[in-house]
Coordinates of C-alpha atoms in Angstrom, one line a residue:
M39 CA 24.5 -178.0 -113.5
I40 CA 24.9 -180.4 -116.4
L41 CA 28.5 -179.3 -116.9
D42 CA 29.3 -180.6 -113.4
R43 CA 28.6 -184.1 -114.7
F44 CA 31.7 -183.9 -116.9
R45 CA 34.0 -183.1 -113.9
I46 CA 36.3 -185.8 -112.5
D47 CA 37.7 -183.8 -109.7
D48 CA 40.3 -185.6 -107.5
R49 CA 40.0 -188.8 -109.4
V50 CA 43.1 -190.7 -110.7
A51 CA 43.5 -192.1 -114.2
V52 CA 46.0 -194.3 -115.9
V53 CA 46.5 -193.5 -119.5
T54 CA 48.7 -195.7 -121.7
G55 CA 50.5 -194.4 -124.8
A56 CA 50.3 -191.0 -123.3
G57 CA 53.4 -189.4 -124.7
R58 CA 51.7 -187.9 -127.7
G59 CA 48.7 -188.1 -130.0
L60 CA 45.4 -189.4 -128.5
G61 CA 46.9 -190.5 -125.2
A62 CA 48.5 -187.1 -124.6
A63 CA 45.2 -185.3 -125.4
I64 CA 43.2 -187.6 -123.2
A65 CA 45.7 -187.2 -120.2
T66 CA 45.6 -183.4 -120.5
G67 CA 41.9 -183.3 -121.0
F68 CA 41.4 -185.4 -117.9
A69 CA 43.6 -183.0 -116.0
E70 CA 41.6 -180.0 -117.2
A71 CA 38.5 -181.8 -115.8
G72 CA 40.1 -182.2 -112.4
A73 CA 42.0 -185.6 -112.4
D74 CA 45.5 -186.6 -111.6
V75 CA 47.1 -189.0 -114.1
V76 CA 49.6 -191.7 -114.4
I77 CA 51.0 -191.4 -117.9
A78 CA 53.1 -194.1 -119.6
A79 CA 55.0 -194.5 -122.9
R80 CA 58.5 -195.4 -124.1
T81 CA 59.9 -191.8 -124.6
E82 CA 60.5 -189.8 -121.5
S83 CA 60.9 -186.5 -123.2
D84 CA 57.4 -186.8 -124.7
L85 CA 56.0 -187.7 -121.3
R86 CA 57.7 -184.8 -119.6
R87 CA 56.0 -182.4 -122.1
V88 CA 52.6 -183.9 -121.3
A89 CA 53.4 -183.7 -117.6
D90 CA 54.1 -180.0 -118.0
E91 CA 50.7 -179.6 -119.7
V92 CA 49.0 -181.4 -116.8
K93 CA 50.8 -179.2 -114.3
A94 CA 49.6 -176.1 -116.2
A95 CA 46.0 -177.4 -115.8
G96 CA 46.6 -177.5 -112.0
R97 CA 46.9 -181.3 -111.6
T98 CA 49.8 -183.8 -111.2
A99 CA 51.1 -186.3 -113.6
H100 CA 53.2 -189.3 -112.5
V101 CA 55.5 -190.3 -115.4
V102 CA 56.3 -194.0 -116.1
V103 CA 58.7 -194.8 -118.8
A104 CA 58.0 -198.3 -120.0
D105 CA 57.8 -200.7 -123.0
L106 CA 54.0 -201.1 -123.1
A107 CA 54.3 -204.1 -125.4
D108 CA 55.2 -205.9 -122.2
P109 CA 52.0 -207.0 -120.3
G110 CA 53.9 -207.0 -117.0
A111 CA 54.9 -203.4 -117.5
V112 CA 51.4 -202.4 -118.3
A113 CA 49.9 -204.2 -115.3
A114 CA 52.4 -202.4 -113.0
L115 CA 50.7 -199.1 -113.8
A116 CA 47.9 -200.0 -111.5
D117 CA 50.2 -200.3 -108.5
A118 CA 52.0 -197.1 -109.6
A119 CA 48.7 -195.1 -109.4
V120 CA 47.9 -196.4 -105.9
E121 CA 51.4 -195.8 -104.7
R122 CA 51.6 -192.3 -106.0
F123 CA 48.1 -191.0 -105.5
G124 CA 46.5 -193.5 -103.1
R125 CA 43.7 -194.5 -105.4
L126 CA 42.7 -195.5 -108.9
D127 CA 39.4 -194.6 -110.7
I128 CA 39.9 -194.6 -114.4
V129 CA 41.9 -196.6 -116.9
V130 CA 42.4 -195.7 -120.6
N131 CA 43.9 -198.5 -122.7
N132 CA 45.4 -196.5 -125.6
V133 CA 48.4 -198.6 -126.5
G134 CA 48.2 -200.7 -129.7
G135 CA 48.8 -200.7 -133.4
A136 CA 50.0 -202.9 -136.3
L137 CA 51.5 -202.0 -139.7
P138 CA 49.3 -202.4 -142.8
R139 CA 50.3 -205.5 -144.8
P140 CA 48.8 -207.4 -147.7
L141 CA 46.7 -210.3 -146.5
L142 CA 48.9 -213.1 -148.0
D143 CA 52.0 -211.4 -146.5
T144 CA 50.4 -211.4 -143.1
S145 CA 51.7 -214.4 -141.1
V146 CA 50.1 -216.2 -138.2
D147 CA 52.7 -214.6 -136.0
D148 CA 51.7 -211.2 -137.3
L149 CA 48.1 -211.9 -136.2
A150 CA 49.2 -213.2 -132.8
E151 CA 51.5 -210.2 -132.2
A152 CA 48.7 -207.7 -133.2
F153 CA 46.3 -209.5 -130.8
A154 CA 48.8 -209.5 -128.0
F155 CA 49.6 -205.8 -128.4
N156 CA 46.1 -204.5 -128.9
V157 CA 44.1 -206.9 -126.7
G158 CA 46.5 -208.7 -124.4
T159 CA 48.0 -205.5 -123.0
A160 CA 44.5 -204.1 -122.3
H161 CA 43.5 -207.2 -120.5
A162 CA 46.7 -207.2 -118.4
L163 CA 46.0 -203.7 -117.2
V164 CA 42.3 -204.4 -116.6
R165 CA 43.1 -207.5 -114.5
A166 CA 45.6 -205.5 -112.4
A167 CA 43.5 -202.3 -112.1
V168 CA 40.0 -203.6 -111.3
P169 CA 40.8 -204.9 -107.8
K170 CA 42.3 -201.5 -107.0
I171 CA 39.7 -199.2 -108.5
H172 CA 38.2 -196.9 -105.9
A173 CA 34.6 -197.0 -106.8
T174 CA 31.1 -197.3 -105.7
A175 CA 28.8 -199.0 -108.2
G176 CA 29.2 -197.6 -111.7
T177 CA 31.8 -194.9 -110.9
G178 CA 34.9 -196.8 -111.9
S179 CA 35.6 -196.6 -115.6
I180 CA 37.7 -198.3 -118.2
V181 CA 37.9 -196.8 -121.7
N182 CA 39.5 -198.9 -124.5
I183 CA 40.7 -197.2 -127.7
T184 CA 39.8 -199.4 -130.7
S185 CA 39.5 -198.2 -134.3
T186 CA 37.1 -197.7 -137.1
M187 CA 39.2 -200.3 -138.9
G188 CA 37.8 -202.8 -136.4
R189 CA 34.4 -202.1 -137.8
L190 CA 35.0 -201.4 -141.5
P191 CA 36.9 -203.8 -143.8
G192 CA 40.0 -202.2 -145.3
R193 CA 42.7 -203.6 -147.6
A194 CA 46.0 -204.5 -145.8
F195 CA 44.4 -204.2 -142.4
A196 CA 43.8 -207.9 -141.6
A197 CA 46.0 -207.9 -138.5
Y198 CA 45.2 -204.5 -137.2
G199 CA 41.5 -204.5 -138.0
T200 CA 41.0 -208.0 -136.6
A201 CA 42.8 -207.1 -133.4
K202 CA 40.8 -203.9 -132.9
A203 CA 37.5 -205.8 -133.6
A204 CA 38.5 -208.2 -130.9
L205 CA 39.2 -205.3 -128.5
A206 CA 35.7 -204.0 -129.2
H207 CA 34.1 -207.3 -128.4
Y208 CA 36.4 -207.6 -125.3
T209 CA 34.9 -204.3 -124.2
R210 CA 31.4 -205.7 -124.4
T211 CA 32.2 -209.0 -122.6
A212 CA 34.3 -207.2 -119.9
A213 CA 31.4 -204.8 -119.3
L214 CA 29.1 -207.7 -118.4
D215 CA 31.7 -209.3 -116.1
L216 CA 32.5 -206.1 -114.2
S217 CA 29.0 -204.6 -113.9
P218 CA 27.8 -202.8 -111.9
R219 CA 31.0 -201.8 -110.1
V220 CA 33.1 -200.8 -113.1
R221 CA 31.9 -199.5 -116.4
V222 CA 33.8 -200.6 -119.6
N223 CA 33.4 -198.7 -122.9
A224 CA 35.4 -198.1 -126.0
I225 CA 36.1 -195.4 -128.6
A226 CA 36.5 -196.2 -132.2
P227 CA 38.4 -193.2 -133.7
G228 CA 38.4 -192.6 -137.4
S229 CA 41.3 -190.7 -139.1
V230 CA 42.8 -188.4 -136.5
L231 CA 45.6 -185.9 -137.2
T232 CA 48.3 -187.4 -135.0
S233 CA 51.9 -188.3 -135.9
A234 CA 50.6 -191.6 -137.4
L235 CA 49.0 -189.5 -140.2
A236 CA 51.9 -187.1 -140.6
V237 CA 52.4 -188.3 -144.2
V238 CA 48.8 -187.6 -145.0
A239 CA 48.8 -184.2 -143.3
G240 CA 51.7 -183.1 -145.4
N241 CA 50.3 -184.3 -148.7
D242 CA 47.5 -182.1 -150.0
E243 CA 46.2 -184.7 -152.5
M244 CA 46.0 -187.5 -149.9
R245 CA 44.5 -185.3 -147.2
G246 CA 41.9 -183.9 -149.7
Q247 CA 41.0 -187.5 -150.7
M248 CA 40.4 -188.5 -147.1
E249 CA 38.5 -185.4 -146.2
R250 CA 36.2 -185.8 -149.2
A251 CA 35.5 -189.4 -148.3
T252 CA 34.6 -188.4 -144.7
P253 CA 30.9 -187.2 -144.4
L254 CA 31.9 -184.3 -142.0
R255 CA 34.6 -183.3 -144.6
R256 CA 37.5 -183.1 -142.2
L257 CA 39.9 -185.3 -140.3
G258 CA 39.7 -185.7 -136.6
D259 CA 41.6 -183.7 -133.9
P260 CA 43.0 -185.5 -130.8
A261 CA 40.7 -183.2 -128.8
D262 CA 37.7 -184.9 -130.4
I263 CA 38.8 -188.2 -128.9
A264 CA 39.7 -186.7 -125.6
A265 CA 36.2 -185.2 -125.3
A266 CA 34.7 -188.6 -125.9
A267 CA 37.0 -190.3 -123.4
L268 CA 36.0 -187.7 -120.8
Y269 CA 32.3 -188.3 -121.5
L270 CA 32.7 -192.0 -121.0
A271 CA 34.9 -191.7 -117.9
S272 CA 32.9 -189.1 -116.1
P273 CA 29.5 -189.1 -114.4
A274 CA 28.1 -187.8 -117.7
G275 CA 28.5 -191.3 -119.1
S276 CA 27.3 -193.1 -116.0
F277 CA 24.5 -195.0 -117.8
L278 CA 26.8 -196.4 -120.4
T279 CA 28.7 -199.7 -120.3
G280 CA 29.6 -202.2 -123.0
K281 CA 29.4 -199.6 -125.7
V282 CA 31.7 -198.6 -128.6
L283 CA 31.5 -194.9 -129.4
E284 CA 32.3 -194.2 -133.0
V285 CA 34.1 -190.9 -133.3
D286 CA 35.0 -191.0 -137.0
G287 CA 33.3 -188.1 -138.8
G288 CA 30.5 -190.4 -140.0
L289 CA 32.5 -192.9 -141.9
I290 CA 30.6 -195.8 -143.6
A291 CA 33.7 -197.0 -145.6
P292 CA 37.4 -196.5 -145.2
N293 CA 38.5 -193.0 -146.4
L294 CA 41.9 -194.1 -147.6
D295 CA 42.5 -196.9 -150.1
I296 CA 45.9 -198.5 -149.8
P297 CA 47.0 -199.5 -153.3
L298 CA 47.7 -203.2 -153.6
P299 CA 48.5 -205.3 -156.7
D300 CA 45.7 -207.6 -157.9
L301 CA 46.3 -211.3 -157.4

């Protein structure tokens, strides 16, 4: 049956930034599809809530509390998966971010920090995970979470957008290097209702503006991204590698203009 291709029964996934938002939705979605998960973030209470959801889905979550801005801590997650579950099949690089800042207020250090956090951490986990991935050709899977701001130019997003664009291209180059044994793809989410958009969600005017500027006339739900991640990680996506899946409601331009003074 076609639905069987979306199952990842008895596989093991590492999901970074899994305490809430997209990472939490992906981890619980993978559990519902049959996987055990290593979940990592800084806040233990958040991770415990996600672990309870994984348990309710009939699977096991191994909780790792760590500062995921540290490449060494991220790389250690590969060993944690093998030690706890005896194997590793799937990696989701979900950690990242950078605050919006006007271009001329963005320092060289800001750019370097954004690149390190969004691309360097992903590379650290990929390097550690790939030798341990339990896979025949094409069944190991890496999913990187980039952003629509890595594709669309937006005011005040020089550091974040540039770093996410770099992660998208990293995805394409890594896919070539790791084929055919491990597939590498990415998701570029648009505006998704997570804690990062709490201000928008609570402001009817701002939310309405963003919804009207989105062709599908709504903001995303974390489950939209989790479904895309499952597609890419499962046998359903077995003929994809080096691709960036745009899950953004059809955006062709940013749907929120950050007001900045003219020069």
